[in-house]
XYZ file of C-alpha atoms in Angstrom:
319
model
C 0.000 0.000 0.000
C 2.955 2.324 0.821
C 3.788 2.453 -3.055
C 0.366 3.828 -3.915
C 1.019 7.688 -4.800
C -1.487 10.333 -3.698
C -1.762 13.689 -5.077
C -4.522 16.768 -5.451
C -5.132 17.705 -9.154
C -7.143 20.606 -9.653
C -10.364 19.932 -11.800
C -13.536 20.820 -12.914
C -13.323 23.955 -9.871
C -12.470 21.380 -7.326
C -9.331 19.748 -5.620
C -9.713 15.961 -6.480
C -7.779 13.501 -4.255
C -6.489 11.233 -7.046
C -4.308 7.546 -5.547
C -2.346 5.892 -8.684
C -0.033 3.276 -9.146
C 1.526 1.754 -12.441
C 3.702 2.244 -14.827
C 3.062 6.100 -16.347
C 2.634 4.696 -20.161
C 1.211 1.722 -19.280
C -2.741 1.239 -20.731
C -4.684 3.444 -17.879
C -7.479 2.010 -15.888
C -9.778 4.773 -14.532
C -11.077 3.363 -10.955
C -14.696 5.219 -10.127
C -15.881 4.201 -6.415
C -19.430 3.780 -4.989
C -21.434 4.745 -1.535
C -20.444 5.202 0.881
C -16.942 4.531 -0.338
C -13.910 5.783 -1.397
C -10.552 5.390 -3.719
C -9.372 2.694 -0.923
C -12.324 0.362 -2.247
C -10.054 -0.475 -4.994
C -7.212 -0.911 -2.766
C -6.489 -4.500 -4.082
C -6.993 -3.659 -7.861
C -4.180 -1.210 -7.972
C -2.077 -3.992 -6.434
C -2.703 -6.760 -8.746
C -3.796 -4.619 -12.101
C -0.123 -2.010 -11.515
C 1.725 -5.334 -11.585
C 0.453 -6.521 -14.798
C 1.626 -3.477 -16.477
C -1.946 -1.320 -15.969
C -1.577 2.538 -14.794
C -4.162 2.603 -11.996
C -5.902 6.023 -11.505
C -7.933 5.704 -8.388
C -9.901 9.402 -7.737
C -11.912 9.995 -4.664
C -14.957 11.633 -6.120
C -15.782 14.903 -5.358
C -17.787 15.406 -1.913
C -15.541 12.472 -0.655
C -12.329 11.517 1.466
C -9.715 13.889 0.637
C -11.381 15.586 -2.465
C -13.275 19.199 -2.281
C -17.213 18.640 -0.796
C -18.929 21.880 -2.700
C -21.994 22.938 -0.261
C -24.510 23.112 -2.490
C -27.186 20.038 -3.828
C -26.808 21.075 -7.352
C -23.198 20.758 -7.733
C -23.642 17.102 -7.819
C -25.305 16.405 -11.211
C -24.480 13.537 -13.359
C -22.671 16.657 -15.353
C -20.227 17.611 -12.662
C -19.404 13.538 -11.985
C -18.417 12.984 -15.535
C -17.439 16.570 -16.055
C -14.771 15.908 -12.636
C -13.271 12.538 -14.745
C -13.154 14.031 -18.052
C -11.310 16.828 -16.323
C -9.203 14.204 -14.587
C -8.241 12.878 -17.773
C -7.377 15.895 -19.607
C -4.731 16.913 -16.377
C -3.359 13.882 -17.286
C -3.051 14.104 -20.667
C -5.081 10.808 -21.216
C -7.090 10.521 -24.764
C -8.472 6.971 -23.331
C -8.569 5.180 -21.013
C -10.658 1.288 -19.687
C -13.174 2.608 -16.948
C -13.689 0.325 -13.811
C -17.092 1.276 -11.865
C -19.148 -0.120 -8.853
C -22.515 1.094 -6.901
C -22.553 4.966 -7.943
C -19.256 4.466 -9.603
C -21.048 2.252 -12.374
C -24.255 4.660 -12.757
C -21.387 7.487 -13.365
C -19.566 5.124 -15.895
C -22.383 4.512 -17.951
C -23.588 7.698 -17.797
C -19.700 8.325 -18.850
C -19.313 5.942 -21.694
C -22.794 7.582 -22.978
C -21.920 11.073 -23.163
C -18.227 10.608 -24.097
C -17.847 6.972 -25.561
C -14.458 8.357 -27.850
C -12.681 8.342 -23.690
C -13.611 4.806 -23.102
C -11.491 1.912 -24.844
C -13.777 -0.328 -22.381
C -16.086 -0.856 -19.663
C -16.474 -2.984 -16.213
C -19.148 -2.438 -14.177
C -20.389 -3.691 -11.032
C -23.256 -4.484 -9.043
C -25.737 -1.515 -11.173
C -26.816 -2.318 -14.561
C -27.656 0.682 -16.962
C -30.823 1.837 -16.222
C -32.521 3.485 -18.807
C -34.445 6.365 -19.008
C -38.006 6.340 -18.668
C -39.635 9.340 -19.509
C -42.662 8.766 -17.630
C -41.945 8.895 -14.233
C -38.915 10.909 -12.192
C -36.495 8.484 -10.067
C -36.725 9.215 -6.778
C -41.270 8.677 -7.497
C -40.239 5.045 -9.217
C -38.787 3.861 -6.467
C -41.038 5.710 -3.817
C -43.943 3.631 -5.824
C -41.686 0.262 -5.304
C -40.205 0.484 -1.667
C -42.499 3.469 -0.248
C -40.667 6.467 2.133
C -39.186 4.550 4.252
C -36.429 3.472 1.539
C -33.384 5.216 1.646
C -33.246 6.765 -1.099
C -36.389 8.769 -0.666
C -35.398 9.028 3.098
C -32.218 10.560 2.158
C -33.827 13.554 -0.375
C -34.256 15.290 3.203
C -31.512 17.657 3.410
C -29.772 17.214 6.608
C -31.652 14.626 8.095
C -29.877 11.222 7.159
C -26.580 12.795 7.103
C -26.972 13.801 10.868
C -28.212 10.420 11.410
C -25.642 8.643 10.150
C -22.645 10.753 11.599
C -23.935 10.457 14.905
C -23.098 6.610 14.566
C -19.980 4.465 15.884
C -18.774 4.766 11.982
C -16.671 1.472 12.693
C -20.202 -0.647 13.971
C -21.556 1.428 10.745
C -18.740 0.388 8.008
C -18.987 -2.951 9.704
C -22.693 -3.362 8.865
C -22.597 -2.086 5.806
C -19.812 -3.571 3.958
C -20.817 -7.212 5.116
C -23.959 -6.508 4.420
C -26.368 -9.503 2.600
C -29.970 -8.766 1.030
C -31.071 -11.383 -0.745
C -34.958 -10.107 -1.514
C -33.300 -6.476 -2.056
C -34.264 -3.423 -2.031
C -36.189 -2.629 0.877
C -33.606 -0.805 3.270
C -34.203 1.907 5.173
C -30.045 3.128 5.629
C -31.750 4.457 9.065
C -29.992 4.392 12.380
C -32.972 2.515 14.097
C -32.612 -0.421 11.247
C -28.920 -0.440 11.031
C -28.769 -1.016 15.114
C -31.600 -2.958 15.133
C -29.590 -6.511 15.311
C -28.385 -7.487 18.709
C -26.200 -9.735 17.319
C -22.459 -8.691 17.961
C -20.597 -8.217 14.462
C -18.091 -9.671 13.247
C -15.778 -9.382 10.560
C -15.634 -11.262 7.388
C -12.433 -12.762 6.492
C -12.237 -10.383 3.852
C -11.843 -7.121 5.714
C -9.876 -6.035 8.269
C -10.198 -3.658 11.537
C -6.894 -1.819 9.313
C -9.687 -1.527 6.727
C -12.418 -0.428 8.795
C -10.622 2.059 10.369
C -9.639 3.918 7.346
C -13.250 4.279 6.352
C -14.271 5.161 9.688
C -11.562 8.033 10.099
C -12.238 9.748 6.890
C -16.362 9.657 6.775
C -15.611 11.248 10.122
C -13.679 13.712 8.512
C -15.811 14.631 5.645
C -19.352 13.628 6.782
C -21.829 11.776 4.427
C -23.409 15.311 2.869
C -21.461 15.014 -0.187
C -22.125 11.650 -1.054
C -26.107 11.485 -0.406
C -26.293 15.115 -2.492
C -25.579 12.194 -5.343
C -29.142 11.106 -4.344
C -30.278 14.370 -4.094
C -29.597 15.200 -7.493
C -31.416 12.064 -8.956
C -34.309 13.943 -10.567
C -32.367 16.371 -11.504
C -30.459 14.256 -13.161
C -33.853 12.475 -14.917
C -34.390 15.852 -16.340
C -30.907 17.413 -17.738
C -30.831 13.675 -19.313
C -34.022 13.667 -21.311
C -31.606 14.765 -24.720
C -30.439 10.596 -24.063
C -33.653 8.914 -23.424
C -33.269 5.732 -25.744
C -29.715 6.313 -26.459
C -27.617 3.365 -25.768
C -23.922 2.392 -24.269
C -21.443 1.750 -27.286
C -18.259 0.790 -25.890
C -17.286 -2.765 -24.899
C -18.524 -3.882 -21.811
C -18.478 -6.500 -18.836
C -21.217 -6.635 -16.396
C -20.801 -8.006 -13.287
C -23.111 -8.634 -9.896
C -23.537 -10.889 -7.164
C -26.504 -12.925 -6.222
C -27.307 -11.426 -2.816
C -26.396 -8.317 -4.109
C -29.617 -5.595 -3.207
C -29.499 -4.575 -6.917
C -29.841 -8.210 -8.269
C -33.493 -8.328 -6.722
C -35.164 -5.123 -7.761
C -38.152 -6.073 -9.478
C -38.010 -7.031 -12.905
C -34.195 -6.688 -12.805
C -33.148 -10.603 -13.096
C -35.016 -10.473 -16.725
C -33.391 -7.106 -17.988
C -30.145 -8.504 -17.490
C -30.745 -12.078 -18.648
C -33.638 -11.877 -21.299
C -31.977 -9.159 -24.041
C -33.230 -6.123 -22.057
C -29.671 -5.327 -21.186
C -27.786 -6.414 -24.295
C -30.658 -4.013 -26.050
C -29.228 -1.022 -24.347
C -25.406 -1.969 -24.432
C -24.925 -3.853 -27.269
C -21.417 -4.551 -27.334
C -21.961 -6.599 -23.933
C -20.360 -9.741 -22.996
C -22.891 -12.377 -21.006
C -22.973 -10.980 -17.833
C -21.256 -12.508 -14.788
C -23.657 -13.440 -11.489
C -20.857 -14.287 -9.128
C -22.484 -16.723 -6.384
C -22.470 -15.593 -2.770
C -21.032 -12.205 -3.585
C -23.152 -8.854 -2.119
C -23.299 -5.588 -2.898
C -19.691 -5.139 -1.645
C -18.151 -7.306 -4.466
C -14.677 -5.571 -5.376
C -13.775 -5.789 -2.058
C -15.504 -9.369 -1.017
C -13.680 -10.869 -4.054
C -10.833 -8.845 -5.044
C -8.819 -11.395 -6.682
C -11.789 -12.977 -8.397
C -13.114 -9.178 -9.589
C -9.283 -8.228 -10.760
C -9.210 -11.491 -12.643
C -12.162 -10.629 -14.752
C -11.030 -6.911 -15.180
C -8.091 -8.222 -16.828
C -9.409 -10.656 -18.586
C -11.439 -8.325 -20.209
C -9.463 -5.782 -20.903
C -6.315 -7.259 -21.952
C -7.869 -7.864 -25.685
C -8.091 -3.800 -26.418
């Protein structure tokens, strides 16, 4: 971990926390994390991916860890994500580059590859499929209809409320929870402190995480507060509506889907057939079968890192 490199580039009016590892004209690999989670997610990717001869770039995304939090909701449209990475990638004088995304990460990569596909040499994504447009009803009211406003999302379009909520946790219990988290019917969490402390059952950690690991999420989220990254969810119909010029457009890069099967996502409704049954492939048609990796949750770059770099690779090495 010591060899990582961290530096602050300046882009897109913010200071971006940006980790990175490999050799500097080695084929780049742009890392994009989820929530609530940061460039240390990929921590075992830069390892194995730097060795094979892959430049790592690893960003923090803005409103997390080390990078600049702006204060206001509407600096966190889809447009300022991508608009931050293609930023990235111009500081570093990068025409291309393979994009690596999980949880937000992946809704921000295919939101990416859309809007600028001539960046992307090739796509990975985790956990969330693309999830096309539909004109007919905002975001944040088609997944009030499914879960009702107890689900977190809706719960967390109250400024101030969840993030207060959250903070005021043991972060460690709290990263804990979350990152070993399993949902097999999906969907229906709350992300409130009440259901999160609900279990009396004492926690412990999966073989796959350490209190080293824990810690490091724990310090920083107590640095930088969750604002940032639930103004992502904040910004969700906003998002619906600056998007309406791409409703129907589809992903045309090269791309490998992967989830597990007690992932959250894997069990929204209707979800299993859109990945399986063309609805998918329809919308990304340069799309390899997707990958269902057994046992794996939401979590799945960090629950199987080996397994998750192998595919990467894989994958990419044929560009």
């Amino acid at each position: 971990m010591e060899s990582i490199s961290h530096k602050l580039i300046d882009v897109n009016g913010i200071s971006m926390h940006v980790a990175e590892k490999g050799p500097e004209d080695g084929p780049a690999i742009l890392f994009i994390h989820g929530f609530p989670e940061l460039w240390y997610s990929w921590r075992h990717h830069i390892l194995s991916l730097s060795v094979r001869g892959y430049r790592c770039i690893v960003p923090d995304l803005r409103g997390y860890g080390d990078s600049t939090a702006p204060p206001s909701v509407s600096s966190y449209t889809i447009f300022h994500l991508v608009g931050d990475l293609i930023a990235l990638l111009d500081s570093l004088s990068l025409p291309q580059v393979f994009v690596v995304g999980h949880d937000w990460g992946a809704i921000i990569a295919w939101n990416l590859c859309m809007f600028r596909p001539d960046r992307v040499k090739a796509l990975v994504n985790l956990s969330v499929a693309f999830m096309p447009r539909n004109p007919a009803v905002k975001t944040v009211d088609y997944f009030r209809s499914l879960y009702g406003d107890n689900y977190y999302v809706c719960r967390f379009q109250e400024y101030g409320l969840a993030d207060e909520e959250i903070a005021s946790m043991d972060l460690k219990f709290l990263f804990t929870k979350l990152l070993a988290m399993r949902t097999p019917r999906g969907g229906a969490i709350s992300f409130s402190k009440a259901s999160l402390e609900s279990s009396k059952e004492p926690l412990l950690l999966p073989p796959w995480l350490s209190e080293e690991d824990i810690e490091y999420f724990a310090s920083k989220f107590q640095k930088s507060g969750f604002t940032g990254g639930i103004n992502y969810y904040r910004c969700m119909d906003i998002n619906w509506e600056l998007t309406a010029p791409w409703t129907g457009a589809q992903i045309n890069v090269p791309t490998k889907y992967i989830v597990g099967d007690v992932d959250l996502t894997y069990h929204y409704p209707g979800i299993q057939d859109f990945i399986h049954k063309g609805g998918l492939k329809a919308y990304v048609p340069l799309l390899e079968e997707p990958v269902v990796v057994k046992g794996a949750g939401h979590f799945i770059q960090q629950e199987r890192a080996q397994e998750i770099s192998d595919h990467i690779y894989e994958f990419i090495k044929i560009f």
